[in-house]
């Protein structure tokens, strides 16, 4: 098949060479051959096809090809200019591929200059569509870009191309002051520094520029240079109005003659320039810069299409923001929040999702400087027209980026806050998916911004149903009269919170408690510290001071047992009870030794025998264990930090323990240690409960033996024969 196609191609070329004599016929055959479709992926067949197409192209372009007809004038760059050219070529830009961006931007400026000039001079016309055409040829190793814009005269070519850092666009803008329509034109002009053209020398060994001014009667010229220090300029014929740049690529830069590579670069940097960009006759920039349109003019379908483009996603955005402002910076932005994020699947950390543009040309893809890292889930585009850039248009020249970051961060926080107000159900769904990012923001933002981020937090509470969440503001708005603190507890599950000994008193008094289930929540409240004027206080904190927790009845204060006695008897009973409680606390202190810092008689109203306070948080202990390597197999756990123990002297277990401590001190010590471990479990700080299994079995055995002995006093146990099934072990 290949041989047959090749023979056909050669025969067709031979026939065309003799048959095509008239220019109109040449044009017909060229058009027909260019529209022929060849299956993709068949390299050899494409080569045969290109043999035919190249002949037709040569036949049609032979007569219309640009030709130098005048005397070539050789001129030298000044010594300073040569040094600057060397800097531009080798040091100014971080990536060679940006030469495409620079040349497309220049072409867009040329078209915009022509469009604006036509407002006052109708005689200016290129006779061509306002488009940018790029062609690459791997066989010839060339990159060509052409616009049908304003073009240049000989003097302008010498001035603009022969002098580095002289910006024709900047000079054009300076001349616009006071002109009608200047505002819209200024927004579309990209160039500022006059060095973008010279980025072509990063990849080109020789550059030819064919240009012809749109002014009536202008001649065409060819400017040529290899970047070594001189250039030549001569009159040329068959030059179209506008500018055509032909770059002969260096051997190490051949990839820029590859259509797929160049297409990717155009879409990366210049997909939103104001004019159509064609690559090898195919339009590339098909996506509109939606952020330049009014909010009301953007349809939902356009939002979905644009979001999928900038985010590289296939889902639909759940929230969208069109944000424009002129102060303190001229900002146009279009931001989205996806339905899901990849970090939840255990995948790598997400990259920032917002790219920075200036006048529709990308400056930084997925910029880390636009938004704080905790907002990396936000996708979209930010275009700042008056952004002060450096010469390479890759970095900022002053501190404006920090100002831009501050403005955008505040606006995104306000955006999410408004979404929560307008549709709480949709926002709660968002928080369920992206809540970890919000909590990261509370932990990492500064003191000024942190309270605003905290408004986005959502938690379950003791006053809500399972799965129902509230904001911190909701909690504060319904606090009890006189309540001073916002109370929370960090637990893995709601059940643990509701069964916690620390929660009992709050439940009885009807005080709402926030339930924090994530490990990171401990760091959130530690960084936040307060909500408005109200402190954030854990319900397991020691000696909580709050009016709503003060005893409101004799039963709460422990005085119910002495209310029927005379004042003297009541006073004596209180002193005796206080002395006994102190003795019990002292015995626990001596029995537990270094495991506790101190033992106090608890003032809490609870049904448990004891609780611990002033203990390490579970999250901190896990982090310390990981940092110390104590979690390695075969090593002991991290030594427990001594805590404060609060005992409930009125609890039956404590009373019974106190009564048997003298009769059976060994057993009493085991019970005391078990009470302490139980309190550690309730607080979530016992690293390995398996350490107490042996002691627990001993206590249960003693308890069962005591129960059996108690029953034997009332009933004589008769021996009972146990039938053993054959094969069964006894």
mmCIF file of C-alpha atoms in Angstrom, residues 72-438:
data_model
loop_
_atom_site.group_PDB
_atom_site.id
_atom_site.type_symbol
_atom_site.label_atom_id
_atom_site.label_comp_id
_atom_site.label_asym_id
_atom_site.label_seq_id
_atom_site.Cartn_x
_atom_site.Cartn_y
_atom_site.Cartn_z
ATOM 1 C CA UNK A 72 20.936 45.425 1.986
ATOM 2 C CA UNK A 73 22.066 47.862 4.670
ATOM 3 C CA UNK A 74 24.153 46.334 7.437
ATOM 4 C CA UNK A 75 23.958 47.983 10.822
ATOM 5 C CA UNK A 76 25.559 47.108 14.147
ATOM 6 C CA UNK A 77 24.024 46.995 17.563
ATOM 7 C CA UNK A 78 25.735 49.313 20.011
ATOM 8 C CA UNK A 79 28.115 47.701 22.547
ATOM 9 C CA UNK A 80 25.587 48.155 25.362
ATOM 10 C CA UNK A 81 22.858 46.753 23.175
ATOM 11 C CA UNK A 82 24.916 43.648 22.385
ATOM 12 C CA UNK A 83 25.387 43.002 26.095
ATOM 13 C CA UNK A 84 21.691 43.463 26.712
ATOM 14 C CA UNK A 85 20.885 41.125 23.829
ATOM 15 C CA UNK A 86 23.110 38.490 25.403
ATOM 16 C CA UNK A 87 21.249 38.910 28.718
ATOM 17 C CA UNK A 88 17.864 38.617 27.013
ATOM 18 C CA UNK A 89 18.989 35.535 25.106
ATOM 19 C CA UNK A 90 20.597 33.645 27.980
ATOM 20 C CA UNK A 91 19.412 34.992 31.342
ATOM 21 C CA UNK A 92 16.213 37.013 31.272
ATOM 22 C CA UNK A 93 13.617 34.269 30.871
ATOM 23 C CA UNK A 94 13.332 31.168 33.032
ATOM 24 C CA UNK A 95 11.887 29.013 30.219
ATOM 25 C CA UNK A 96 12.691 29.134 26.507
ATOM 26 C CA UNK A 97 9.097 28.352 25.589
ATOM 27 C CA UNK A 98 7.980 31.841 26.623
ATOM 28 C CA UNK A 99 9.257 33.198 23.301
ATOM 29 C CA UNK A 100 5.943 31.968 21.854
ATOM 30 C CA UNK A 101 4.054 33.993 24.454
ATOM 31 C CA UNK A 102 6.120 37.100 23.719
ATOM 32 C CA UNK A 103 5.709 36.905 19.950
ATOM 33 C CA UNK A 104 1.970 36.226 20.167
ATOM 34 C CA UNK A 105 1.620 39.195 22.544
ATOM 35 C CA UNK A 106 3.492 41.422 20.105
ATOM 36 C CA UNK A 107 1.282 40.242 17.237
ATOM 37 C CA UNK A 108 -1.832 40.930 19.311
ATOM 38 C CA UNK A 109 -0.564 44.437 20.064
ATOM 39 C CA UNK A 110 0.048 45.075 16.356
ATOM 40 C CA UNK A 111 -3.519 44.113 15.518
ATOM 41 C CA UNK A 112 -4.888 46.256 18.347
ATOM 42 C CA UNK A 113 -2.844 49.255 17.168
ATOM 43 C CA UNK A 114 -4.319 48.870 13.685
ATOM 44 C CA UNK A 115 -7.853 48.538 15.061
ATOM 45 C CA UNK A 116 -7.487 51.695 17.130
ATOM 46 C CA UNK A 117 -5.804 53.659 14.323
ATOM 47 C CA UNK A 118 -8.670 52.790 11.979
ATOM 48 C CA UNK A 119 -11.022 54.718 14.286
ATOM 49 C CA UNK A 120 -9.433 57.958 13.132
ATOM 50 C CA UNK A 121 -7.984 56.962 9.747
ATOM 51 C CA UNK A 122 -10.200 54.797 7.562
ATOM 52 C CA UNK A 123 -7.474 54.501 4.925
ATOM 53 C CA UNK A 124 -5.492 52.120 7.139
ATOM 54 C CA UNK A 125 -6.397 48.582 6.160
ATOM 55 C CA UNK A 126 -4.412 45.386 5.786
ATOM 56 C CA UNK A 127 -7.034 43.752 3.601
ATOM 57 C CA UNK A 128 -6.721 40.679 5.803
ATOM 58 C CA UNK A 129 -8.668 39.368 8.807
ATOM 59 C CA UNK A 130 -7.529 40.487 12.262
ATOM 60 C CA UNK A 131 -5.818 37.207 13.066
ATOM 61 C CA UNK A 132 -2.488 35.727 14.129
ATOM 62 C CA UNK A 133 -1.099 32.864 12.062
ATOM 63 C CA UNK A 134 1.643 30.532 13.220
ATOM 64 C CA UNK A 135 3.171 27.759 11.141
ATOM 65 C CA UNK A 136 5.850 25.239 12.057
ATOM 66 C CA UNK A 137 7.841 23.046 9.714
ATOM 67 C CA UNK A 138 9.861 20.190 11.154
ATOM 68 C CA UNK A 139 11.500 19.463 7.798
ATOM 69 C CA UNK A 140 12.808 23.018 7.456
ATOM 70 C CA UNK A 141 13.222 23.434 11.229
ATOM 71 C CA UNK A 142 11.402 26.774 11.208
ATOM 72 C CA UNK A 143 8.863 28.612 13.340
ATOM 73 C CA UNK A 144 6.883 31.350 11.601
ATOM 74 C CA UNK A 145 4.405 33.831 13.072
ATOM 75 C CA UNK A 146 2.496 36.421 11.066
ATOM 76 C CA UNK A 147 -0.010 39.130 11.930
ATOM 77 C CA UNK A 148 -1.907 41.493 9.664
ATOM 78 C CA UNK A 149 -1.606 44.415 12.016
ATOM 79 C CA UNK A 150 -0.162 47.898 11.900
ATOM 80 C CA UNK A 151 3.234 46.839 10.463
ATOM 81 C CA UNK A 152 6.369 49.014 10.401
ATOM 82 C CA UNK A 153 8.077 51.453 8.083
ATOM 83 C CA UNK A 154 11.836 51.212 7.537
ATOM 84 C CA UNK A 155 12.487 53.833 10.212
ATOM 85 C CA UNK A 156 10.184 52.082 12.683
ATOM 86 C CA UNK A 157 11.819 48.726 11.999
ATOM 87 C CA UNK A 158 15.268 50.177 12.644
ATOM 88 C CA UNK A 159 14.034 51.964 15.759
ATOM 89 C CA UNK A 160 11.956 49.136 17.246
ATOM 90 C CA UNK A 161 14.018 46.105 16.208
ATOM 91 C CA UNK A 162 17.446 47.662 16.219
ATOM 92 C CA UNK A 163 17.129 49.110 19.697
ATOM 93 C CA UNK A 164 16.547 46.719 22.599
ATOM 94 C CA UNK A 165 14.275 47.901 25.410
ATOM 95 C CA UNK A 166 12.524 50.419 23.186
ATOM 96 C CA UNK A 167 8.876 49.504 23.350
ATOM 97 C CA UNK A 168 6.777 50.532 20.382
ATOM 98 C CA UNK A 169 3.679 49.547 22.361
ATOM 99 C CA UNK A 170 4.673 51.760 25.260
ATOM 100 C CA UNK A 171 5.277 54.691 22.931
ATOM 101 C CA UNK A 172 1.914 53.998 21.294
ATOM 102 C CA UNK A 173 0.170 54.101 24.676
ATOM 103 C CA UNK A 174 1.868 57.380 25.581
ATOM 104 C CA UNK A 175 0.480 58.908 22.399
ATOM 105 C CA UNK A 176 -3.028 57.721 23.266
ATOM 106 C CA UNK A 177 -3.460 60.098 26.179
ATOM 107 C CA UNK A 178 -6.673 61.998 25.585
ATOM 108 C CA UNK A 179 -7.672 60.060 22.472
ATOM 109 C CA UNK A 180 -11.199 58.744 22.039
ATOM 110 C CA UNK A 181 -11.450 55.060 22.756
ATOM 111 C CA UNK A 182 -8.073 55.081 24.508
ATOM 112 C CA UNK A 183 -9.374 53.299 27.613
ATOM 113 C CA UNK A 184 -10.462 50.118 25.831
ATOM 114 C CA UNK A 185 -7.282 50.069 23.742
ATOM 115 C CA UNK A 186 -5.021 50.441 26.776
ATOM 116 C CA UNK A 187 -6.658 47.391 28.321
ATOM 117 C CA UNK A 188 -5.725 45.279 25.303
ATOM 118 C CA UNK A 189 -2.132 46.424 24.716
ATOM 119 C CA UNK A 190 0.243 43.906 26.311
ATOM 120 C CA UNK A 191 3.827 45.042 25.610
ATOM 121 C CA UNK A 192 5.671 47.368 27.960
ATOM 122 C CA UNK A 193 9.414 46.833 27.813
ATOM 123 C CA UNK A 194 10.518 46.307 24.208
ATOM 124 C CA UNK A 195 12.423 43.074 24.809
ATOM 125 C CA UNK A 196 9.811 40.421 23.974
ATOM 126 C CA UNK A 197 10.859 40.153 20.345
ATOM 127 C CA UNK A 198 14.437 39.340 21.337
ATOM 128 C CA UNK A 199 13.296 36.248 23.261
ATOM 129 C CA UNK A 200 13.236 34.630 19.810
ATOM 130 C CA UNK A 201 17.043 34.580 19.884
ATOM 131 C CA UNK A 202 16.850 32.056 22.731
ATOM 132 C CA UNK A 203 15.718 29.452 20.210
ATOM 133 C CA UNK A 204 16.691 30.863 16.822
ATOM 134 C CA UNK A 205 20.024 30.860 15.006
ATOM 135 C CA UNK A 206 18.663 33.347 12.450
ATOM 136 C CA UNK A 207 15.599 35.562 12.478
ATOM 137 C CA UNK A 208 13.989 37.244 9.491
ATOM 138 C CA UNK A 209 11.306 39.871 9.909
ATOM 139 C CA UNK A 210 9.173 40.850 6.923
ATOM 140 C CA UNK A 211 7.119 43.950 7.667
ATOM 141 C CA UNK A 212 5.058 46.543 5.826
ATOM 142 C CA UNK A 213 3.266 49.467 7.365
ATOM 143 C CA UNK A 214 -0.504 49.836 6.998
ATOM 144 C CA UNK A 215 0.026 53.433 5.916
ATOM 145 C CA UNK A 216 -0.962 53.859 2.262
ATOM 146 C CA UNK A 217 1.939 53.576 -0.161
ATOM 147 C CA UNK A 218 4.292 51.928 2.310
ATOM 148 C CA UNK A 219 6.989 49.570 1.096
ATOM 149 C CA UNK A 220 7.895 46.187 2.507
ATOM 150 C CA UNK A 221 11.177 45.465 4.242
ATOM 151 C CA UNK A 222 13.180 42.477 5.416
ATOM 152 C CA UNK A 223 15.105 42.730 8.703
ATOM 153 C CA UNK A 224 17.622 39.927 9.325
ATOM 154 C CA UNK A 225 19.922 39.099 12.241
ATOM 155 C CA UNK A 226 21.633 36.123 13.843
ATOM 156 C CA UNK A 227 21.879 37.902 17.185
ATOM 157 C CA UNK A 228 25.673 38.138 17.052
ATOM 158 C CA UNK A 229 25.805 41.917 17.132
ATOM 159 C CA UNK A 230 24.561 43.210 13.791
ATOM 160 C CA UNK A 231 21.501 43.165 11.553
ATOM 161 C CA UNK A 232 20.625 43.874 7.922
ATOM 162 C CA UNK A 233 17.606 45.618 6.498
ATOM 163 C CA UNK A 234 16.532 45.796 2.860
ATOM 164 C CA UNK A 235 13.487 46.542 0.773
ATOM 165 C CA UNK A 236 11.408 43.470 -0.131
ATOM 166 C CA UNK A 237 8.461 42.730 -2.377
ATOM 167 C CA UNK A 238 5.360 40.553 -1.878
ATOM 168 C CA UNK A 239 5.317 41.607 1.780
ATOM 169 C CA UNK A 240 1.799 41.682 3.269
ATOM 170 C CA UNK A 241 0.725 44.522 5.494
ATOM 171 C CA UNK A 242 1.685 43.571 9.044
ATOM 172 C CA UNK A 243 4.649 41.585 10.309
ATOM 173 C CA UNK A 244 5.927 38.104 9.575
ATOM 174 C CA UNK A 245 8.735 36.598 11.667
ATOM 175 C CA UNK A 246 10.583 33.515 10.410
ATOM 176 C CA UNK A 247 12.820 31.803 12.975
ATOM 177 C CA UNK A 248 15.376 29.208 11.938
ATOM 178 C CA UNK A 249 15.567 27.103 15.095
ATOM 179 C CA UNK A 250 18.769 26.022 16.767
ATOM 180 C CA UNK A 251 19.511 22.293 16.794
ATOM 181 C CA UNK A 252 18.792 22.039 20.536
ATOM 182 C CA UNK A 253 15.428 23.774 20.082
ATOM 183 C CA UNK A 254 13.907 21.622 17.362
ATOM 184 C CA UNK A 255 10.918 20.737 19.532
ATOM 185 C CA UNK A 256 9.478 24.193 18.781
ATOM 186 C CA UNK A 257 8.929 23.059 15.198
ATOM 187 C CA UNK A 258 6.571 20.391 16.507
ATOM 188 C CA UNK A 259 2.929 21.332 16.132
ATOM 189 C CA UNK A 260 1.750 19.576 19.306
ATOM 190 C CA UNK A 261 4.444 21.246 21.428
ATOM 191 C CA UNK A 262 3.657 24.715 20.116
ATOM 192 C CA UNK A 263 -0.075 24.174 20.502
ATOM 193 C CA UNK A 264 0.442 23.303 24.163
ATOM 194 C CA UNK A 265 2.503 26.456 24.717
ATOM 195 C CA UNK A 266 -0.116 28.665 23.056
ATOM 196 C CA UNK A 267 -2.894 27.186 25.175
ATOM 197 C CA UNK A 268 -0.783 27.575 28.291
ATOM 198 C CA UNK A 269 0.182 31.236 27.884
ATOM 199 C CA UNK A 270 -1.831 32.890 25.129
ATOM 200 C CA UNK A 271 -5.154 31.119 24.962
ATOM 201 C CA UNK A 272 -7.048 34.288 25.874
ATOM 202 C CA UNK A 273 -5.433 36.978 23.695
ATOM 203 C CA UNK A 274 -7.943 39.273 22.043
ATOM 204 C CA UNK A 275 -7.487 37.919 18.503
ATOM 205 C CA UNK A 276 -7.767 34.449 16.951
ATOM 206 C CA UNK A 277 -4.542 32.427 16.877
ATOM 207 C CA UNK A 278 -4.166 29.842 14.114
ATOM 208 C CA UNK A 279 -1.512 27.141 14.105
ATOM 209 C CA UNK A 280 -1.005 25.451 10.748
ATOM 210 C CA UNK A 281 -4.449 26.720 9.677
ATOM 211 C CA UNK A 282 -6.176 25.416 12.849
ATOM 212 C CA UNK A 283 -7.683 27.852 15.332
ATOM 213 C CA UNK A 284 -6.161 27.265 18.765
ATOM 214 C CA UNK A 285 -7.649 29.770 21.217
ATOM 215 C CA UNK A 286 -11.260 28.628 21.145
ATOM 216 C CA UNK A 287 -12.017 29.335 24.847
ATOM 217 C CA UNK A 288 -13.239 32.832 25.606
ATOM 218 C CA UNK A 289 -11.767 34.878 28.489
ATOM 219 C CA UNK A 290 -15.008 34.849 30.460
ATOM 220 C CA UNK A 291 -13.642 37.064 33.221
ATOM 221 C CA UNK A 292 -13.758 40.008 30.802
ATOM 222 C CA UNK A 293 -17.539 39.660 30.423
ATOM 223 C CA UNK A 294 -20.211 40.990 32.739
ATOM 224 C CA UNK A 295 -21.466 38.524 35.309
ATOM 225 C CA UNK A 296 -24.998 38.574 33.938
ATOM 226 C CA UNK A 297 -23.774 37.779 30.427
ATOM 227 C CA UNK A 298 -22.084 34.484 31.356
ATOM 228 C CA UNK A 299 -24.304 31.436 30.982
ATOM 229 C CA UNK A 300 -24.156 28.341 33.171
ATOM 230 C CA UNK A 301 -22.938 26.336 30.189
ATOM 231 C CA UNK A 302 -20.062 28.773 29.666
ATOM 232 C CA UNK A 303 -19.171 28.534 33.351
ATOM 233 C CA UNK A 304 -19.024 24.746 33.176
ATOM 234 C CA UNK A 305 -16.923 24.770 30.010
ATOM 235 C CA UNK A 306 -14.488 27.360 31.377
ATOM 236 C CA UNK A 307 -14.202 25.630 34.766
ATOM 237 C CA UNK A 308 -13.399 22.320 33.129
ATOM 238 C CA UNK A 309 -10.755 24.035 31.011
ATOM 239 C CA UNK A 310 -8.917 25.864 33.798
ATOM 240 C CA UNK A 311 -9.290 23.051 36.352
ATOM 241 C CA UNK A 312 -8.650 20.143 33.999
ATOM 242 C CA UNK A 313 -11.774 18.545 35.472
ATOM 243 C CA UNK A 314 -14.877 16.738 34.262
ATOM 244 C CA UNK A 315 -17.318 17.609 37.031
ATOM 245 C CA UNK A 316 -19.363 20.793 37.470
ATOM 246 C CA UNK A 317 -18.374 23.515 39.944
ATOM 247 C CA UNK A 318 -20.479 23.708 43.080
ATOM 248 C CA UNK A 319 -19.725 27.421 43.676
ATOM 249 C CA UNK A 320 -18.596 30.160 41.277
ATOM 250 C CA UNK A 321 -17.476 33.742 41.779
ATOM 251 C CA UNK A 322 -17.122 36.553 39.246
ATOM 252 C CA UNK A 323 -15.173 39.259 41.037
ATOM 253 C CA UNK A 324 -14.116 42.607 39.586
ATOM 254 C CA UNK A 325 -12.747 45.675 41.302
ATOM 255 C CA UNK A 326 -10.766 48.798 40.381
ATOM 256 C CA UNK A 327 -9.335 49.507 43.824
ATOM 257 C CA UNK A 328 -6.742 49.038 45.212
ATOM 258 C CA UNK A 329 -5.823 47.114 42.034
ATOM 259 C CA UNK A 330 -7.694 46.575 38.770
ATOM 260 C CA UNK A 331 -8.721 42.947 39.183
ATOM 261 C CA UNK A 332 -10.934 40.719 37.057
ATOM 262 C CA UNK A 333 -11.282 37.179 38.320
ATOM 263 C CA UNK A 334 -13.333 34.068 37.806
ATOM 264 C CA UNK A 335 -13.090 31.483 40.576
ATOM 265 C CA UNK A 336 -14.650 28.069 41.125
ATOM 266 C CA UNK A 337 -14.890 25.407 43.811
ATOM 267 C CA UNK A 338 -15.016 21.780 42.613
ATOM 268 C CA UNK A 339 -17.294 19.039 43.881
ATOM 269 C CA UNK A 340 -14.401 16.917 45.159
ATOM 270 C CA UNK A 341 -10.686 17.069 45.843
ATOM 271 C CA UNK A 342 -8.007 14.440 45.382
ATOM 272 C CA UNK A 343 -6.333 14.723 48.783
ATOM 273 C CA UNK A 344 -9.276 12.923 50.378
ATOM 274 C CA UNK A 345 -8.302 9.831 48.392
ATOM 275 C CA UNK A 346 -4.836 9.834 49.919
ATOM 276 C CA UNK A 347 -3.278 11.218 46.758
ATOM 277 C CA UNK A 348 -0.514 13.821 46.679
ATOM 278 C CA UNK A 349 -1.049 17.342 47.944
ATOM 279 C CA UNK A 350 -3.020 19.465 45.525
ATOM 280 C CA UNK A 351 -1.257 22.206 43.602
ATOM 281 C CA UNK A 352 -2.631 25.753 43.696
ATOM 282 C CA UNK A 353 -5.510 26.050 41.253
ATOM 283 C CA UNK A 354 -5.551 29.749 40.315
ATOM 284 C CA UNK A 355 -3.395 31.188 37.511
ATOM 285 C CA UNK A 356 -2.277 34.807 37.255
ATOM 286 C CA UNK A 357 -2.846 36.737 34.034
ATOM 287 C CA UNK A 358 -2.067 40.279 33.005
ATOM 288 C CA UNK A 359 -4.074 41.638 30.094
ATOM 289 C CA UNK A 360 -5.179 38.096 29.189
ATOM 290 C CA UNK A 361 -1.602 36.774 28.960
ATOM 291 C CA UNK A 362 -0.605 34.203 31.548
ATOM 292 C CA UNK A 363 2.146 35.323 33.917
ATOM 293 C CA UNK A 364 2.167 32.485 36.453
ATOM 294 C CA UNK A 365 0.428 29.143 36.031
ATOM 295 C CA UNK A 366 -1.035 27.734 39.259
ATOM 296 C CA UNK A 367 0.460 30.610 41.180
ATOM 297 C CA UNK A 368 1.438 29.962 44.798
ATOM 298 C CA UNK A 369 1.454 33.675 45.530
ATOM 299 C CA UNK A 370 -2.171 34.568 44.742
ATOM 300 C CA UNK A 371 -3.915 32.735 47.581
ATOM 301 C CA UNK A 372 -2.718 31.149 50.832
ATOM 302 C CA UNK A 373 -1.964 27.461 50.642
ATOM 303 C CA UNK A 374 -5.112 26.426 52.505
ATOM 304 C CA UNK A 375 -7.160 27.785 49.570
ATOM 305 C CA UNK A 376 -5.374 25.575 47.061
ATOM 306 C CA UNK A 377 -8.686 23.857 46.268
ATOM 307 C CA UNK A 378 -9.984 27.029 44.555
ATOM 308 C CA UNK A 379 -9.710 26.929 40.747
ATOM 309 C CA UNK A 380 -9.800 29.789 38.274
ATOM 310 C CA UNK A 381 -8.152 32.849 36.785
ATOM 311 C CA UNK A 382 -7.104 36.236 38.156
ATOM 312 C CA UNK A 383 -6.267 39.012 35.673
ATOM 313 C CA UNK A 384 -4.637 42.149 37.034
ATOM 314 C CA UNK A 385 -4.159 44.723 34.279
ATOM 315 C CA UNK A 386 -2.021 47.215 36.188
ATOM 316 C CA UNK A 387 0.223 44.593 37.740
ATOM 317 C CA UNK A 388 3.790 45.964 37.778
ATOM 318 C CA UNK A 389 5.874 43.223 36.174
ATOM 319 C CA UNK A 390 9.588 42.885 35.652
ATOM 320 C CA UNK A 391 11.071 42.899 32.134
ATOM 321 C CA UNK A 392 10.523 39.170 31.595
ATOM 322 C CA UNK A 393 6.857 39.481 32.636
ATOM 323 C CA UNK A 394 7.401 36.573 35.018
ATOM 324 C CA UNK A 395 7.874 38.360 38.343
ATOM 325 C CA UNK A 396 6.511 41.436 40.065
ATOM 326 C CA UNK A 397 8.623 44.523 40.572
ATOM 327 C CA UNK A 398 7.160 45.598 43.932
ATOM 328 C CA UNK A 399 4.971 44.414 46.783
ATOM 329 C CA UNK A 400 1.744 44.585 44.773
ATOM 330 C CA UNK A 401 1.429 40.795 44.747
ATOM 331 C CA UNK A 402 1.095 40.709 48.535
ATOM 332 C CA UNK A 403 -1.635 43.335 48.257
ATOM 333 C CA UNK A 404 -3.324 41.305 45.539
ATOM 334 C CA UNK A 405 -3.115 38.205 47.732
ATOM 335 C CA UNK A 406 -4.641 40.057 50.669
ATOM 336 C CA UNK A 407 -7.547 41.371 48.593
ATOM 337 C CA UNK A 408 -8.275 38.002 46.982
ATOM 338 C CA UNK A 409 -8.068 36.080 50.265
ATOM 339 C CA UNK A 410 -10.541 38.398 51.940
ATOM 340 C CA UNK A 411 -12.882 38.191 48.962
ATOM 341 C CA UNK A 412 -12.810 34.372 48.838
ATOM 342 C CA UNK A 413 -13.583 34.169 52.575
ATOM 343 C CA UNK A 414 -16.491 36.587 52.097
ATOM 344 C CA UNK A 415 -17.658 34.566 49.088
ATOM 345 C CA UNK A 416 -17.835 31.348 51.105
ATOM 346 C CA UNK A 417 -19.545 33.163 53.953
ATOM 347 C CA UNK A 418 -22.215 34.438 51.563
ATOM 348 C CA UNK A 419 -22.702 30.956 50.111
ATOM 349 C CA UNK A 420 -23.310 29.649 53.643
ATOM 350 C CA UNK A 421 -25.945 32.323 54.251
ATOM 351 C CA UNK A 422 -27.736 31.815 50.939
ATOM 352 C CA UNK A 423 -27.842 27.998 51.039
ATOM 353 C CA UNK A 424 -26.732 26.432 54.317
ATOM 354 C CA UNK A 425 -27.409 22.899 53.090
ATOM 355 C CA UNK A 426 -25.147 23.326 50.045
ATOM 356 C CA UNK A 427 -22.466 24.970 52.173
ATOM 357 C CA UNK A 428 -22.583 22.178 54.766
ATOM 358 C CA UNK A 429 -22.059 19.701 51.932
ATOM 359 C CA UNK A 430 -19.060 21.771 50.838
ATOM 360 C CA UNK A 431 -17.658 21.830 54.377
ATOM 361 C CA UNK A 432 -18.023 18.078 54.711
ATOM 362 C CA UNK A 433 -15.710 17.726 51.704
ATOM 363 C CA UNK A 434 -13.373 20.706 52.170
ATOM 364 C CA UNK A 435 -13.564 21.329 55.931
ATOM 365 C CA UNK A 436 -9.987 20.169 56.463
ATOM 366 C CA UNK A 437 -8.749 23.042 54.276
ATOM 367 C CA UNK A 438 -10.772 25.570 56.301
#
